[in-house]
PDB file of C-alpha atoms in Angstrom:
ATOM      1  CA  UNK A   1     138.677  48.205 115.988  1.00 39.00           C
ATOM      2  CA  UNK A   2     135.793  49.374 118.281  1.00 45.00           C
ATOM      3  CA  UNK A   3     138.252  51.239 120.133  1.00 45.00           C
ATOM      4  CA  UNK A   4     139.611  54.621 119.399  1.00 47.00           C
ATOM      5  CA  UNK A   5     141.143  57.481 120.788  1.00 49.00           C
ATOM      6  CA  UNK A   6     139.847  60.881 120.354  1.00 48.00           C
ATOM      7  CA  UNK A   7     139.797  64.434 122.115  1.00 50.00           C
ATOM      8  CA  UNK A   8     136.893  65.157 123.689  1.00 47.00           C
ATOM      9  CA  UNK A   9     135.601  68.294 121.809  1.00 48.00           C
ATOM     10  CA  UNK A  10     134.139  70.227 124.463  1.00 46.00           C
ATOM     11  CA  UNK A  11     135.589  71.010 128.022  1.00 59.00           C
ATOM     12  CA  UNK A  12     137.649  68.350 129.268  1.00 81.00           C
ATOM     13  CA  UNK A  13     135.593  68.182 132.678  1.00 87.00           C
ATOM     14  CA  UNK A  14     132.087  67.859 131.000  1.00 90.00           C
ATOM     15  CA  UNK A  15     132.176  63.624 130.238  1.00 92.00           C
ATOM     16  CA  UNK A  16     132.904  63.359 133.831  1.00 93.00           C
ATOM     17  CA  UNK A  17     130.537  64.948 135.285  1.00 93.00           C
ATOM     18  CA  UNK A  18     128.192  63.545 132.644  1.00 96.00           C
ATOM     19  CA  UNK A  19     129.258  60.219 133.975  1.00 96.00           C
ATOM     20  CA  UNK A  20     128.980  61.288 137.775  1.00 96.00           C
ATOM     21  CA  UNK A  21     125.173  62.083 137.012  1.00 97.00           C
ATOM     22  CA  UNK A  22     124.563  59.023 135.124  1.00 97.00           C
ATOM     23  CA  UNK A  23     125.986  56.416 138.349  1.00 97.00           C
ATOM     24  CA  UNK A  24     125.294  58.659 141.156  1.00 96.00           C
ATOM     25  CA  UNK A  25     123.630  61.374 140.839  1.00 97.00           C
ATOM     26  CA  UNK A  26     120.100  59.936 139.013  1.00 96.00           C
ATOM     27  CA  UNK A  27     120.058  56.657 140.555  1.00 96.00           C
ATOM     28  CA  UNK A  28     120.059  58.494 144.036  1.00 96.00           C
ATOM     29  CA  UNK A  29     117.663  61.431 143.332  1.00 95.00           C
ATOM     30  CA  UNK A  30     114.885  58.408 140.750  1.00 94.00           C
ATOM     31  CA  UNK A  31     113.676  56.748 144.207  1.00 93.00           C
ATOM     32  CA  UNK A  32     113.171  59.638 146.381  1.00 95.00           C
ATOM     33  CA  UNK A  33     111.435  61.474 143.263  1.00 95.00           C
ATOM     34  CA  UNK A  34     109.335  58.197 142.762  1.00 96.00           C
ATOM     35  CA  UNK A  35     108.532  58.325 146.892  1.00 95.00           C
ATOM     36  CA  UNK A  36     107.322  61.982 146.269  1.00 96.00           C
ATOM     37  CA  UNK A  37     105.369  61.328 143.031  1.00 96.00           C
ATOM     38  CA  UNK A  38     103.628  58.299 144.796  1.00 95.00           C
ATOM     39  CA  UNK A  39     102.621  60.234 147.836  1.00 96.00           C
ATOM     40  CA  UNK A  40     101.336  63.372 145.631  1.00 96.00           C
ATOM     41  CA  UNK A  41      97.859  63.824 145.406  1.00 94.00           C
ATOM     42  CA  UNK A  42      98.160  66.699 142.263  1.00 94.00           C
ATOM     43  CA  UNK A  43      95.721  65.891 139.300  1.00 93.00           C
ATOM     44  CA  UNK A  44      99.020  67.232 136.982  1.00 96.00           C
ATOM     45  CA  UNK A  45     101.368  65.201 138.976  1.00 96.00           C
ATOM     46  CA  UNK A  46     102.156  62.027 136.517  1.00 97.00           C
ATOM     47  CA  UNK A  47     101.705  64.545 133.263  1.00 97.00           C
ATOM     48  CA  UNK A  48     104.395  67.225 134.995  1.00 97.00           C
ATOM     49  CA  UNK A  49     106.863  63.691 136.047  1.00 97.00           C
ATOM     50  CA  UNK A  50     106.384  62.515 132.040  1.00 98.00           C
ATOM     51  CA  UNK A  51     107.333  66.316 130.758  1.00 98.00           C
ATOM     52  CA  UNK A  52     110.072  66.216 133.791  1.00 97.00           C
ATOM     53  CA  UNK A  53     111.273  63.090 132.461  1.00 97.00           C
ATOM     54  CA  UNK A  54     111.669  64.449 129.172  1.00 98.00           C
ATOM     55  CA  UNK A  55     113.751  67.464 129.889  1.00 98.00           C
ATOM     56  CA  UNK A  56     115.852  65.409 131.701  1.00 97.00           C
ATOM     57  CA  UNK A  57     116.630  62.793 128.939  1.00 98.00           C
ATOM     58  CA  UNK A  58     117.075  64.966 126.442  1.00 98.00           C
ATOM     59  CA  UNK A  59     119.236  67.286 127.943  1.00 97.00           C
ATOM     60  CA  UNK A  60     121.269  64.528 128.779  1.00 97.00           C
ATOM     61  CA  UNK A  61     121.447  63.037 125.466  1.00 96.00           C
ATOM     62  CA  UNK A  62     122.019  66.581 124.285  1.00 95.00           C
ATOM     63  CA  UNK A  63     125.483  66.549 126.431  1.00 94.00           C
ATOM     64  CA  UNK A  64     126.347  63.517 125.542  1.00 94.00           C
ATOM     65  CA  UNK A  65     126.589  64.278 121.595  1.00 92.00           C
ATOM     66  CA  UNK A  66     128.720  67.145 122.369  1.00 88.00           C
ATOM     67  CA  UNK A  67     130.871  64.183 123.936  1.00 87.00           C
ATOM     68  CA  UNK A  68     131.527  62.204 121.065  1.00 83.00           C
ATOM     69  CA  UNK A  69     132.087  63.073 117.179  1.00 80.00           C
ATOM     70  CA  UNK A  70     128.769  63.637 115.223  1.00 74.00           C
ATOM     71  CA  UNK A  71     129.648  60.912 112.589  1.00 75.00           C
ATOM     72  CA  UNK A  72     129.228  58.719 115.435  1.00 79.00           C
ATOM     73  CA  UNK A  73     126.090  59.316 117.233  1.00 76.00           C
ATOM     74  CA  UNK A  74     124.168  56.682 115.173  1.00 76.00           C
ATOM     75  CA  UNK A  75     126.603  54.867 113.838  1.00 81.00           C
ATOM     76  CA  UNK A  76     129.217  54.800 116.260  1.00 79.00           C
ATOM     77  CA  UNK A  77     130.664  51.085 116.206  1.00 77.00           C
ATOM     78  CA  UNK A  78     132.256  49.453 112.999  1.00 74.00           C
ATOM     79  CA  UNK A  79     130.494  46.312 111.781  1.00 67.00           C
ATOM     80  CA  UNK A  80     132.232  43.066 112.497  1.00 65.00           C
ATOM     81  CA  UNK A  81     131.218  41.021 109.393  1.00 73.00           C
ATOM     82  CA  UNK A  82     128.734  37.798 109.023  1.00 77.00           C
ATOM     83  CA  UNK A  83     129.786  37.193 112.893  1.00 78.00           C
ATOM     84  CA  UNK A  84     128.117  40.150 113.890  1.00 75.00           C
ATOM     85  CA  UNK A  85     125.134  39.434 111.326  1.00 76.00           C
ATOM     86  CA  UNK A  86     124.658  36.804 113.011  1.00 83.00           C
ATOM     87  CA  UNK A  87     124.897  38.532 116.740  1.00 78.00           C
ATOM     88  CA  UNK A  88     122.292  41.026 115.620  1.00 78.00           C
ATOM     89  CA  UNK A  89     120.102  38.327 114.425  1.00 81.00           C
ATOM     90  CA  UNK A  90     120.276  36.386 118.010  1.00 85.00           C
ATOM     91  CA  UNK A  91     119.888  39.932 119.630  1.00 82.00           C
ATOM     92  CA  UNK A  92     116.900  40.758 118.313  1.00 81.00           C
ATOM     93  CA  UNK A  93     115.579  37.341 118.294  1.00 85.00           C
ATOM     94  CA  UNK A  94     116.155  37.742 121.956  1.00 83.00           C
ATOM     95  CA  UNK A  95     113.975  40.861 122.838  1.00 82.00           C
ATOM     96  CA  UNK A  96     111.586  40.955 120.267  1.00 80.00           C
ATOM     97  CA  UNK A  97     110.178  37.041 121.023  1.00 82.00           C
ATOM     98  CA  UNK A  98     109.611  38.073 124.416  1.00 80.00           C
ATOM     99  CA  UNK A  99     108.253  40.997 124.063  1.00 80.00           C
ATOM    100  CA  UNK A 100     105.864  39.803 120.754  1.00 83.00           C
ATOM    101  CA  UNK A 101     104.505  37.025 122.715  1.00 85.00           C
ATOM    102  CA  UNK A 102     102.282  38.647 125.150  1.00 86.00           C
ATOM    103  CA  UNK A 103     101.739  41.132 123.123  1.00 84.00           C
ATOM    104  CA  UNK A 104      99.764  38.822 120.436  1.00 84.00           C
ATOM    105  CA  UNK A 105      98.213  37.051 123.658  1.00 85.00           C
ATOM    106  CA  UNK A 106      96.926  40.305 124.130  1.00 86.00           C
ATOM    107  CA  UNK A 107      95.573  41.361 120.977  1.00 82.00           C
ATOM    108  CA  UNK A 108      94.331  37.706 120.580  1.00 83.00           C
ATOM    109  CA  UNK A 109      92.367  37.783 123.390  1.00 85.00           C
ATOM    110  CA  UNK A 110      91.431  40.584 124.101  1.00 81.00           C
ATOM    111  CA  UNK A 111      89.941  39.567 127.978  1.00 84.00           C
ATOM    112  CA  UNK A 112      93.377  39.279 128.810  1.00 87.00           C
ATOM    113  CA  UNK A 113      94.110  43.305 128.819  1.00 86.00           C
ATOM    114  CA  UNK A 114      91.608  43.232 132.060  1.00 86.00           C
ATOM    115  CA  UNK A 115      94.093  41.009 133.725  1.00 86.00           C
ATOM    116  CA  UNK A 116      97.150  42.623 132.567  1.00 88.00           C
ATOM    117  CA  UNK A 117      95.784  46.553 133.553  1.00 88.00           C
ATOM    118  CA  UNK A 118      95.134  44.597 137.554  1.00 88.00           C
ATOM    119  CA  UNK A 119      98.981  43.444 137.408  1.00 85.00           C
ATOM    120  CA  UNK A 120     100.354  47.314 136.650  1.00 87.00           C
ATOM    121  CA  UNK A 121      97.572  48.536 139.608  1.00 86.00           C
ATOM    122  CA  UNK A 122     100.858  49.167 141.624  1.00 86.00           C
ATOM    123  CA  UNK A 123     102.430  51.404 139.603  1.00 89.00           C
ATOM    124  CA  UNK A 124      98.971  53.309 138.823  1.00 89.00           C
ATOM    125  CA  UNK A 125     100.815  56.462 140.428  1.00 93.00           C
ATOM    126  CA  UNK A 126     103.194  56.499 137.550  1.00 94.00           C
ATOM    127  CA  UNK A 127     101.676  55.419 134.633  1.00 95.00           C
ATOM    128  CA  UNK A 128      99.338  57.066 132.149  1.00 95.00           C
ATOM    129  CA  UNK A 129      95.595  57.010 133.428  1.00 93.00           C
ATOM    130  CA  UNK A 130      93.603  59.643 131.230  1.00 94.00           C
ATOM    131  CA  UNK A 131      94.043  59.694 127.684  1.00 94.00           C
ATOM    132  CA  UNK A 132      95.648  63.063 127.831  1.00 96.00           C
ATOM    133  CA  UNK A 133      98.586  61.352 130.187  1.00 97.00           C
ATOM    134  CA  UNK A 134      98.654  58.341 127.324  1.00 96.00           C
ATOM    135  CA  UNK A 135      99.642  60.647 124.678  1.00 96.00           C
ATOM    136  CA  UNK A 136     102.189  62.562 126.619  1.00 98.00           C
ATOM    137  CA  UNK A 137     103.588  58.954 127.300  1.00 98.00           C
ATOM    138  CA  UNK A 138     104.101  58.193 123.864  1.00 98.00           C
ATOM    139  CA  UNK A 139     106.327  61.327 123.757  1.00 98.00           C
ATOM    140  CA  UNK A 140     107.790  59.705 126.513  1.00 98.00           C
ATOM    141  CA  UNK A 141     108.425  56.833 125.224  1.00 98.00           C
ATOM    142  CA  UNK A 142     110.169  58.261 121.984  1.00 98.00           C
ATOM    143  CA  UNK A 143     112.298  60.450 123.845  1.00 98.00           C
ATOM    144  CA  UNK A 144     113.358  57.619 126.469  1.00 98.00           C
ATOM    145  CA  UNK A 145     114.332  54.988 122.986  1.00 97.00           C
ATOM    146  CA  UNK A 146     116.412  57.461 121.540  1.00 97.00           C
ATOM    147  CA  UNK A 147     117.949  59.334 124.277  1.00 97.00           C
ATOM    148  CA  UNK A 148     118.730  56.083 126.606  1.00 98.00           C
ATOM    149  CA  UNK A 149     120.606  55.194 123.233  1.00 96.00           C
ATOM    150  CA  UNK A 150     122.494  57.550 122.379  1.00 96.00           C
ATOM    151  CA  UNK A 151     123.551  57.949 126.536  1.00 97.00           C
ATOM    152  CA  UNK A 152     124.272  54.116 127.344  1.00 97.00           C
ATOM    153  CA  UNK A 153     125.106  52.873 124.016  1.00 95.00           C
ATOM    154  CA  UNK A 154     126.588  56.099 122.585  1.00 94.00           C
ATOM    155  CA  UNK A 155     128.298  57.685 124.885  1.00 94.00           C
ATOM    156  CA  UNK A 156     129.334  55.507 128.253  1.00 95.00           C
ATOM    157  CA  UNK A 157     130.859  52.727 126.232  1.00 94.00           C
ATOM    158  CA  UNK A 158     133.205  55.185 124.667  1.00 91.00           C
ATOM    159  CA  UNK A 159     133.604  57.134 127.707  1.00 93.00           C
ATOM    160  CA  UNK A 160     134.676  54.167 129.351  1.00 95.00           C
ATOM    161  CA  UNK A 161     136.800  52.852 126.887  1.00 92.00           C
ATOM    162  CA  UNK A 162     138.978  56.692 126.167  1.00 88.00           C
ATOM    163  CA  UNK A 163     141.325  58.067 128.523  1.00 79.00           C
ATOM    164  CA  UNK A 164     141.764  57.867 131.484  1.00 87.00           C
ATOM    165  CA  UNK A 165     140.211  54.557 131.540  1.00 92.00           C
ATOM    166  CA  UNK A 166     140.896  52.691 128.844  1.00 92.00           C
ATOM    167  CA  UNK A 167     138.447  50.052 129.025  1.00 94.00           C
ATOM    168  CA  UNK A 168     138.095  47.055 126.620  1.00 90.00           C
ATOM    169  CA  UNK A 169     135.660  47.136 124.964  1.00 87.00           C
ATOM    170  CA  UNK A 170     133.241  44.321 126.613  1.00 88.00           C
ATOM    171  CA  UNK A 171     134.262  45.685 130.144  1.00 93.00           C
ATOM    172  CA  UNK A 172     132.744  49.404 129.054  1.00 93.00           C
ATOM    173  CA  UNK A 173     129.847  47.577 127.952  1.00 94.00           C
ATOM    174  CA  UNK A 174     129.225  46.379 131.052  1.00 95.00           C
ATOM    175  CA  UNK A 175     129.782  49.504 132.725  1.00 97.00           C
ATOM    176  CA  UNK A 176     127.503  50.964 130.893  1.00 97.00           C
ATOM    177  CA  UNK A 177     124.924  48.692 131.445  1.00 97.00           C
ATOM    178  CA  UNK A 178     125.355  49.036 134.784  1.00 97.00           C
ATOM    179  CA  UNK A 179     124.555  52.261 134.602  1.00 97.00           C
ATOM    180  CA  UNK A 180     121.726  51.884 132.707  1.00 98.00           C
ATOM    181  CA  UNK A 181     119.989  49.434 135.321  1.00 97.00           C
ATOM    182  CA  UNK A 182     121.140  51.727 138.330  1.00 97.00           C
ATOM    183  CA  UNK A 183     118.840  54.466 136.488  1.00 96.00           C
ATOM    184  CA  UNK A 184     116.289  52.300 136.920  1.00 95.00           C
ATOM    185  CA  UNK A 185     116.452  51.104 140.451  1.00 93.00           C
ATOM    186  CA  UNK A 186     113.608  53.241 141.324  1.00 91.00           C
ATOM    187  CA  UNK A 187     111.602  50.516 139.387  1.00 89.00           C
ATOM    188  CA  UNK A 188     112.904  47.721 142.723  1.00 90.00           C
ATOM    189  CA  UNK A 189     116.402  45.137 142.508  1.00 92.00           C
ATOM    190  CA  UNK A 190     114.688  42.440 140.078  1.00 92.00           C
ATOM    191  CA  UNK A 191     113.556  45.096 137.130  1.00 91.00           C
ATOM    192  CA  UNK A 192     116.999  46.854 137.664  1.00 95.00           C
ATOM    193  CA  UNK A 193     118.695  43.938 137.194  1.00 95.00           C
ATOM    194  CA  UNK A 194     116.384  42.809 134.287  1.00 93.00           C
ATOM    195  CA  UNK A 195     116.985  46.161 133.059  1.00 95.00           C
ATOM    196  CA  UNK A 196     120.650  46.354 133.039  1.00 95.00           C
ATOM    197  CA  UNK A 197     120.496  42.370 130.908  1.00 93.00           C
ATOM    198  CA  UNK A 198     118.431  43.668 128.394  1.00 93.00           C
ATOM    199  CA  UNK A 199     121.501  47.112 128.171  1.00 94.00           C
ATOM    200  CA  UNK A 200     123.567  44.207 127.303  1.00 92.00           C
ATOM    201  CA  UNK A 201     121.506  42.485 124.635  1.00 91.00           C
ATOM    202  CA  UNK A 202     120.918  46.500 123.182  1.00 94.00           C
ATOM    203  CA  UNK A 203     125.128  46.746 123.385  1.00 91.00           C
ATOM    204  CA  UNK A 204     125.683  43.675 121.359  1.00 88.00           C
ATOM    205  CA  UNK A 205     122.759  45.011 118.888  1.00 88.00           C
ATOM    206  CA  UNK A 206     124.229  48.382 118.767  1.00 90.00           C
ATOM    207  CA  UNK A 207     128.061  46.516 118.122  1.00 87.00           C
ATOM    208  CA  UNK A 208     126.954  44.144 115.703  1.00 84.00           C
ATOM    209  CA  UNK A 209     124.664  46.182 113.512  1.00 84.00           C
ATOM    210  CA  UNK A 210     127.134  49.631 114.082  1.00 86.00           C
ATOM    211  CA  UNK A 211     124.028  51.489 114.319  1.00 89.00           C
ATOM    212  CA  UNK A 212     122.115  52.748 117.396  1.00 93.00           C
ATOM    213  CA  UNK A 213     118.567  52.983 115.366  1.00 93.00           C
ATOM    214  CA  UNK A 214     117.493  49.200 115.774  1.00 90.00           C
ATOM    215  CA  UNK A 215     117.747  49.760 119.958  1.00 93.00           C
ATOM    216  CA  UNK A 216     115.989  52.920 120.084  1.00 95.00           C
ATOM    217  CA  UNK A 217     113.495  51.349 117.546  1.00 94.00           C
ATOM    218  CA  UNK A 218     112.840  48.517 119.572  1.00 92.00           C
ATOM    219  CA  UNK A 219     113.312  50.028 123.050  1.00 95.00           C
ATOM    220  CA  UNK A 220     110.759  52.487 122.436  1.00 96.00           C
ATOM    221  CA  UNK A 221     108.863  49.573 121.520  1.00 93.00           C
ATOM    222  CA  UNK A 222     109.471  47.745 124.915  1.00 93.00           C
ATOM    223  CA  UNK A 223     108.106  51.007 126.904  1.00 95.00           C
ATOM    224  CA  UNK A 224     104.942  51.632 124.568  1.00 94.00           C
ATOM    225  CA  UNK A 225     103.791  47.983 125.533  1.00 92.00           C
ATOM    226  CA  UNK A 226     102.448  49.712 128.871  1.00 93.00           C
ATOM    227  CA  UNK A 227     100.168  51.407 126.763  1.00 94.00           C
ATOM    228  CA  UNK A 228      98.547  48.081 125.146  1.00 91.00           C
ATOM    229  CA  UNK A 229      98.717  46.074 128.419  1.00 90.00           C
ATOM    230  CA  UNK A 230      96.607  48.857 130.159  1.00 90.00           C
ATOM    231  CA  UNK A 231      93.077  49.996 129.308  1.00 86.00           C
ATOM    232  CA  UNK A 232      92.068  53.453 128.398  1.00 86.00           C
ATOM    233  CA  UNK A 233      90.098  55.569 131.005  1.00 83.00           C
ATOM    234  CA  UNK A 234      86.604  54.578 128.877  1.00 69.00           C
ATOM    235  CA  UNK A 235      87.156  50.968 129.439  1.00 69.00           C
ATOM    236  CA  UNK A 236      88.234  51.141 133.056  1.00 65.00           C
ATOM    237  CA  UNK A 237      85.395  53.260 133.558  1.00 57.00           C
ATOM    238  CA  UNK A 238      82.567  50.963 131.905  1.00 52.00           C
TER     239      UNK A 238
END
């Protein structure tokens, strides 16, 4: 059953107001944090957002494990047989094509890194530019895979789906990827939205497999793309 009961094993109020951060609290702080960071003029400013983002995720993710038992942080969903063999398979069929595609244009061609460092010119203001900044992303990018993981896949499904809600299981799914996109409407609607399809695919992965490590495997992967589809500070420079 991917359902179960269980007491929560720290105070009773602490999953709630985990939740309360997670659909109101980020979503409405992200944008007017983004607005700030895009107006700031600081030569720290993107280096002191990555190490902000950080904190936040991990402390977050932190919470959330005191939320559920520890035997189920990584492997929190039972494994549904060859059906869900064959989920996983579609799953990761499903993200990694997409993402592998351009990113064997790229390294085939290697002209084509010009055009895609012009398309991310827009978000310039929050993206690595010095090579400093690119390694602290990477960090970034490690935390964000695992701690998005354990919080949307981990946590909110099972949050959803104990008392007093009682969710099945595919609506706390899709609760929780609901959540998951509105922490990313700072990024505009469409990549929300986007965001919140691939927290479904990542659900079904996470179900299917009953392990968390193949989404924060490949969602790490999916944010350290950035770093191949821009060009270091040399190459920009020359």
């Amino acid at each position: 059953m991917l359902c179960m009961d269980y007491n929560w094993n720290v105070l009773t109020l602490v999953p709630h107001l985990l939740a309360v951060i997670l659909f109101f609290v980020g979503p409405l702080l992200d944008p007017l944090l983004t607005a700030r960071l895009k107006a700031s003029i600081r030569p720290n400013r993107r280096t002191v957002n990555f190490l902000a983002v950080m904190a936040a995720t991990t402390a977050l993710s932190l919470i959330s494990l005191q939320c559920i038992p520890a035997s189920w942080w990584l492997s929190p969903w039972t494994v549904l047989g060859w059906p869900a063999v064959a989920l996983a398979t579609l799953c990761v069929a499903t993200l990694v094509g997409p993402i592998a595609k351009p990113v064997f244009k790229v390294l085939r061609r290697p002209e084509l890194r010009k055009k895609t460092h012009v398309q991310f010119a827009k978000l310039e203001f929050m993206l690595p530019q010095s090579a400093s900044e690119r390694r602290v992303f990477v960090a970034v990018c490690l935390v964000a895979g695992i701690g998005e993981e354990i919080i949307f896949r981990g946590f909110l499904p099972r949050y959803f789906m104990s008392a007093p809600f009682h969710f099945p299981a595919a609506a706390a799914f899709l609760a929780a990827s609901i959540g998951f996109a509105l922490n990313h409407i700072y990024q505009g609607w469409k990549s929300a939205v986007s965001t919140g399809i691939v927290g479904l695919i990542f659900s079904a992965m996470a179900v299917s497999t009953g392990s968390l490590i193949p989404g924060m495997i490949i969602h790490a992967l999916i944010d350290l793309r950035v770093l191949l589809f821009t060009l270091p500070p040399r190459a920009v420079q020359a």
